[in-house]
mmCIF file of C-alpha atoms in Angstrom:
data_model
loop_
_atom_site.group_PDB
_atom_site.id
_atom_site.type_symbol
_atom_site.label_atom_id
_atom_site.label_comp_id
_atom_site.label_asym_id
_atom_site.label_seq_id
_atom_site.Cartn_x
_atom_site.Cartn_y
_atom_site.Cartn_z
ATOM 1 C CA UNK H 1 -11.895 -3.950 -57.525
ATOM 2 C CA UNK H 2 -12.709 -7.571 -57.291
ATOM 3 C CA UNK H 3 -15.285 -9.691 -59.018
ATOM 4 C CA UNK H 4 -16.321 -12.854 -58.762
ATOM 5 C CA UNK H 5 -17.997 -15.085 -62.273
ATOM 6 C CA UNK H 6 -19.842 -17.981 -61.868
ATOM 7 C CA UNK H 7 -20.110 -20.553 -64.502
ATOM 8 C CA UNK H 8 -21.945 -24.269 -64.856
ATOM 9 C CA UNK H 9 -22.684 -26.368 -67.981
ATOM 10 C CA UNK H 10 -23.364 -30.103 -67.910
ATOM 11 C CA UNK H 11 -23.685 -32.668 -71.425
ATOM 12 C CA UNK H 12 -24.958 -35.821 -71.940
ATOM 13 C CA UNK H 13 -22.980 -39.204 -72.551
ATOM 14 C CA UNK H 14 -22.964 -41.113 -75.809
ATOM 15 C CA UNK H 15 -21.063 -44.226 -76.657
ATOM 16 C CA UNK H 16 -17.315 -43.166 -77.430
ATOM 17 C CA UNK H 17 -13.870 -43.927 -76.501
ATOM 18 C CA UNK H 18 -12.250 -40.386 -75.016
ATOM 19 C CA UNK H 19 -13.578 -37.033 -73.224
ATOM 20 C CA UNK H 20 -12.397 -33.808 -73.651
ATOM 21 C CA UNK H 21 -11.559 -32.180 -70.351
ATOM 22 C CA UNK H 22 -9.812 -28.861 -69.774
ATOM 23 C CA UNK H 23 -8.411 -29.656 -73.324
ATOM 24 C CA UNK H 24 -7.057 -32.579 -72.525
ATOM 25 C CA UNK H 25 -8.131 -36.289 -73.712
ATOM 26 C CA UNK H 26 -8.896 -38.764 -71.792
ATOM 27 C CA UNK H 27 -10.001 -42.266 -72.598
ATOM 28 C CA UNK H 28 -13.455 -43.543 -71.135
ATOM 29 C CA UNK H 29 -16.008 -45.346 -72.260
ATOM 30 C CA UNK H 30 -17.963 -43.094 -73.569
ATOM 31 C CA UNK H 31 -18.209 -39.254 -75.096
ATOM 32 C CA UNK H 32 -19.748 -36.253 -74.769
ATOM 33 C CA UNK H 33 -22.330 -35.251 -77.048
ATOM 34 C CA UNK H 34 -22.298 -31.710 -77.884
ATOM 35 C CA UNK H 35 -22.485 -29.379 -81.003
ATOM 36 C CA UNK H 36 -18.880 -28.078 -80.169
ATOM 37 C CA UNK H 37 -16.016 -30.531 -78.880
ATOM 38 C CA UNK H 38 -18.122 -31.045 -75.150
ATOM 39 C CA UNK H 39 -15.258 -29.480 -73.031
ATOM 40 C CA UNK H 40 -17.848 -29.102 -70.495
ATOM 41 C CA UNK H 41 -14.710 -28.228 -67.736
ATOM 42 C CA UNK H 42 -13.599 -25.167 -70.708
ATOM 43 C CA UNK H 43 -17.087 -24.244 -71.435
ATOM 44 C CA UNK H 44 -18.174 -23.080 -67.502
ATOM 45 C CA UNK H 45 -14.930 -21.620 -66.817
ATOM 46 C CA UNK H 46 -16.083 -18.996 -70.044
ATOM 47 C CA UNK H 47 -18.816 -18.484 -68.409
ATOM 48 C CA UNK H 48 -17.852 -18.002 -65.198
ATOM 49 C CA UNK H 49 -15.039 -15.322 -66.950
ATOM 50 C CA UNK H 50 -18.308 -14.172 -68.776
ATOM 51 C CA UNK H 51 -20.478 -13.380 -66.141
ATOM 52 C CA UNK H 52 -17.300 -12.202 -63.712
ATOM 53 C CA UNK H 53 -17.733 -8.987 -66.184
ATOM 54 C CA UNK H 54 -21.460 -9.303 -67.172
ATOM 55 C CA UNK H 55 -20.726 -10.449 -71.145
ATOM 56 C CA UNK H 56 -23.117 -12.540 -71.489
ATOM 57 C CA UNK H 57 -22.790 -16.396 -72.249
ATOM 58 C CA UNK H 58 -21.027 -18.454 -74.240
ATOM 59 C CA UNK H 59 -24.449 -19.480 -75.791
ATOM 60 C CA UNK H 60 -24.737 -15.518 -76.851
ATOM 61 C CA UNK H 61 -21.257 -15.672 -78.393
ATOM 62 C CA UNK H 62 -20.752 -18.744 -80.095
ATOM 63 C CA UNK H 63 -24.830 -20.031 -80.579
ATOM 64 C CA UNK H 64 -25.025 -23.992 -80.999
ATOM 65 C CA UNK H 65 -27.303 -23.095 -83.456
ATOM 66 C CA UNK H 66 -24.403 -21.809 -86.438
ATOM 67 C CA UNK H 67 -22.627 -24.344 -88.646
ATOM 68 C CA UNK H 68 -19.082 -22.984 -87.989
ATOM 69 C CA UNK H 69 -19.228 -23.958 -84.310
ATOM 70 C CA UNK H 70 -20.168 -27.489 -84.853
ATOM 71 C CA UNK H 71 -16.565 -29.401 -83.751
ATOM 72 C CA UNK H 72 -15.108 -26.345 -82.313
ATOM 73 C CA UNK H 73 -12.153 -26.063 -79.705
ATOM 74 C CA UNK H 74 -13.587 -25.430 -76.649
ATOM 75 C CA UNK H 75 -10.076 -23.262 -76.217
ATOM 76 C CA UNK H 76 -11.683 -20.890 -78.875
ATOM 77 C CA UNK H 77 -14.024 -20.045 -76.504
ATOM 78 C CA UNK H 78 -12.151 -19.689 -73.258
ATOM 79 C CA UNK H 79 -9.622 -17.781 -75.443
ATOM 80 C CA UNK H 80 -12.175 -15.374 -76.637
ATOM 81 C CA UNK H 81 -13.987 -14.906 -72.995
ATOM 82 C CA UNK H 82 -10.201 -14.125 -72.205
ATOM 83 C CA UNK H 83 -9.981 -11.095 -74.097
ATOM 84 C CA UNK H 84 -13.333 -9.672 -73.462
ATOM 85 C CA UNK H 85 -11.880 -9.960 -69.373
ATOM 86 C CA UNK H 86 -8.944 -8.338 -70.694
ATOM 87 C CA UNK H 87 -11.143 -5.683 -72.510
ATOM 88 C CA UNK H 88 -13.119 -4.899 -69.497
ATOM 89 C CA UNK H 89 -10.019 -3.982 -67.978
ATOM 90 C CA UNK H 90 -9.662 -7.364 -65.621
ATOM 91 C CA UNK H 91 -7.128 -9.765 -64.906
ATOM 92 C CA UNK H 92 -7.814 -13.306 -64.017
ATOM 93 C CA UNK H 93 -6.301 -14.286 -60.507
ATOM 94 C CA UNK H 94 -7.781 -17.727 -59.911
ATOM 95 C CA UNK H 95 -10.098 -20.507 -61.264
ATOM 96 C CA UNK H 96 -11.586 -23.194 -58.914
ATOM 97 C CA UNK H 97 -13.844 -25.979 -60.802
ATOM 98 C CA UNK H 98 -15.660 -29.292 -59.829
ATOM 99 C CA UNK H 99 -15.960 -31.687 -61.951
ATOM 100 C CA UNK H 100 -18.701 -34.038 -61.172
ATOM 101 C CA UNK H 101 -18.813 -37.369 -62.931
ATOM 102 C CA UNK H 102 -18.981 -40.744 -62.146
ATOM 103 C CA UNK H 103 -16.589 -42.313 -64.629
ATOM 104 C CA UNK H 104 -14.170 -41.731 -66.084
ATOM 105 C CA UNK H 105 -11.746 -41.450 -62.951
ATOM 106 C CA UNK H 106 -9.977 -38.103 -63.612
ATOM 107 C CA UNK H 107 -7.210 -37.861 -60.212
ATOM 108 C CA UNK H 108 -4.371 -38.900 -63.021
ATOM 109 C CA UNK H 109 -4.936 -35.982 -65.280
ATOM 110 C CA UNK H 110 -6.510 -33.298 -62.722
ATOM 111 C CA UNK H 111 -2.719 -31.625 -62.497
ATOM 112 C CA UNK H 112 -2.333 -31.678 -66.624
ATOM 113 C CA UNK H 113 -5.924 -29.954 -67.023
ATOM 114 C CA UNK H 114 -5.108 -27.475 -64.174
ATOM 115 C CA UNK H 115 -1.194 -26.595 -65.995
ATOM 116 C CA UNK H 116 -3.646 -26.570 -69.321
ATOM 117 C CA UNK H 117 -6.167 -24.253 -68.443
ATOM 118 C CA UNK H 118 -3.606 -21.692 -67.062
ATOM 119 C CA UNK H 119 -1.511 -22.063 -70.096
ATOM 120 C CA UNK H 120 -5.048 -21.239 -72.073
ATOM 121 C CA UNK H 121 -5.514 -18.140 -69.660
ATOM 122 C CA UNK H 122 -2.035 -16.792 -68.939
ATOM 123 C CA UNK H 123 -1.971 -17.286 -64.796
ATOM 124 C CA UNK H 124 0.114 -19.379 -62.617
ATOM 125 C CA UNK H 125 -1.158 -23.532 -62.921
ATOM 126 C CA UNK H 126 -1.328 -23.004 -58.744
ATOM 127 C CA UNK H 127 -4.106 -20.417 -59.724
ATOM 128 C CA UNK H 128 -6.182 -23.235 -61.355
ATOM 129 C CA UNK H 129 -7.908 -25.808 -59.147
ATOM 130 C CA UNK H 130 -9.837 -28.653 -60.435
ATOM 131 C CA UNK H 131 -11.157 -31.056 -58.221
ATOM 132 C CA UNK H 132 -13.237 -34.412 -59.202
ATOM 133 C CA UNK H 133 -16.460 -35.905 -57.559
ATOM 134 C CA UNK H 134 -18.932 -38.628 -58.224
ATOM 135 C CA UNK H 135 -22.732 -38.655 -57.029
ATOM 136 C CA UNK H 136 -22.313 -41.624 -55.787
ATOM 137 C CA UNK H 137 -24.355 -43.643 -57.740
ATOM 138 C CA UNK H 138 -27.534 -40.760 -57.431
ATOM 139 C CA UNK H 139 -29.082 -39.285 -60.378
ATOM 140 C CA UNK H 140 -28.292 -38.653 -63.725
ATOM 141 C CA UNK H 141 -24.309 -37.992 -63.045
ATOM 142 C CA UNK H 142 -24.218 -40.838 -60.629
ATOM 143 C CA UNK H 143 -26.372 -43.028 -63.795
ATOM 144 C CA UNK H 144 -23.265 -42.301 -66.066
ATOM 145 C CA UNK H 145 -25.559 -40.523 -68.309
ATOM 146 C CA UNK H 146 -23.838 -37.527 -67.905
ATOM 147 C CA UNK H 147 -21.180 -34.655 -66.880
ATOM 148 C CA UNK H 148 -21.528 -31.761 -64.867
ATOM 149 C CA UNK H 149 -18.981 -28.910 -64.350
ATOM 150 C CA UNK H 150 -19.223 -25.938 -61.876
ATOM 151 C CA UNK H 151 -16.309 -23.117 -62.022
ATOM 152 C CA UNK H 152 -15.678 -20.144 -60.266
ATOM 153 C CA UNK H 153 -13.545 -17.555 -61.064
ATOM 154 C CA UNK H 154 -12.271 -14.197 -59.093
ATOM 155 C CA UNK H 155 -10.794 -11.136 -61.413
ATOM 156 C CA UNK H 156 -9.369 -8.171 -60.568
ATOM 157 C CA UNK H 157 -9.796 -4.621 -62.255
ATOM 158 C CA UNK H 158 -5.955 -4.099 -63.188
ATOM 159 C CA UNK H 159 -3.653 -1.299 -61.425
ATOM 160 C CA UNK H 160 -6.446 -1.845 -58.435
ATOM 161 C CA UNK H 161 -5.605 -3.436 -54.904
ATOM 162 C CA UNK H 162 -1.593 -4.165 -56.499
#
């Protein structure tokens, strides 16, 4: 048995020099505020593996509201959401993300995040797609105010369809 897991999460810029993406820094211009460390790519993958096996959100599990997530890894998270798939009996076969930002310019470091993200989640980097978009100048993303990440995710009960 197949399912499929949505996940989306989107932060606001603040003056900085690096973003966090996939676990990987990047320099820009500016940073992403956020009670954890902002990996806004990491944090809708976990809830795309989340919701693949309706476990809630990563809200739910780690709550912005507690001190001892303020400055957490991001890779916490996914690692946790990881085991709960695992739990539930599933197996992760691919992630496909879209990151949507108008700076910084990420086609340099797409393949590092990707080999990242599978190293995180234990699959094969060709499993992992990120891709990178701007709005083009419209609203908030295209403003630089902002980042927005969309990920889907497909897992598999295991010992089914092998």
């Amino acid at each position: 048995m197949f399912k499929v897991g949505f996940g989306c999460d989107q932060h606001r810029y603040i003056k900085g020099e690096r973003i966090l993406l996939g676990g990987i820094e990047i320099p820009a211009q500016v940073a992403i505020e956020a009670h954890s460390d902002g990996d806004t790519l990491i944090h809708a993958i976990t809830d795309a593996l989340l919701g693949a096996v309706a476990a809630g959100d990563i809200g739910e599990l780690f709550p912005d509201n507690l001190e001892e997530n303020r400055n957490r890894r991001s890779e916490d998270f996914l690692r946790k959401a990881c085991e709960i798939v695992a739990t539930q009996g599933y197996e992760i076969v691919n992630v496909d993300s879209t990151v949507q930002a108008q700076t910084p310019k990420l086609s340099e470091y797409k393949r590092d995040i990707a080999k990242n993200i599978a190293d995180i989640i234990g699959i094969d980097p060709v499993c992992v797609s990120v891709k990178a978009k701007t709005a083009e100048g419209m609203d908030a993303i295209g403003r630089c105010e902002g980042i927005r990440v969309d990920s889907l995710v497909l897992v598999r009960r295991i010992g089914v369809g092998d």
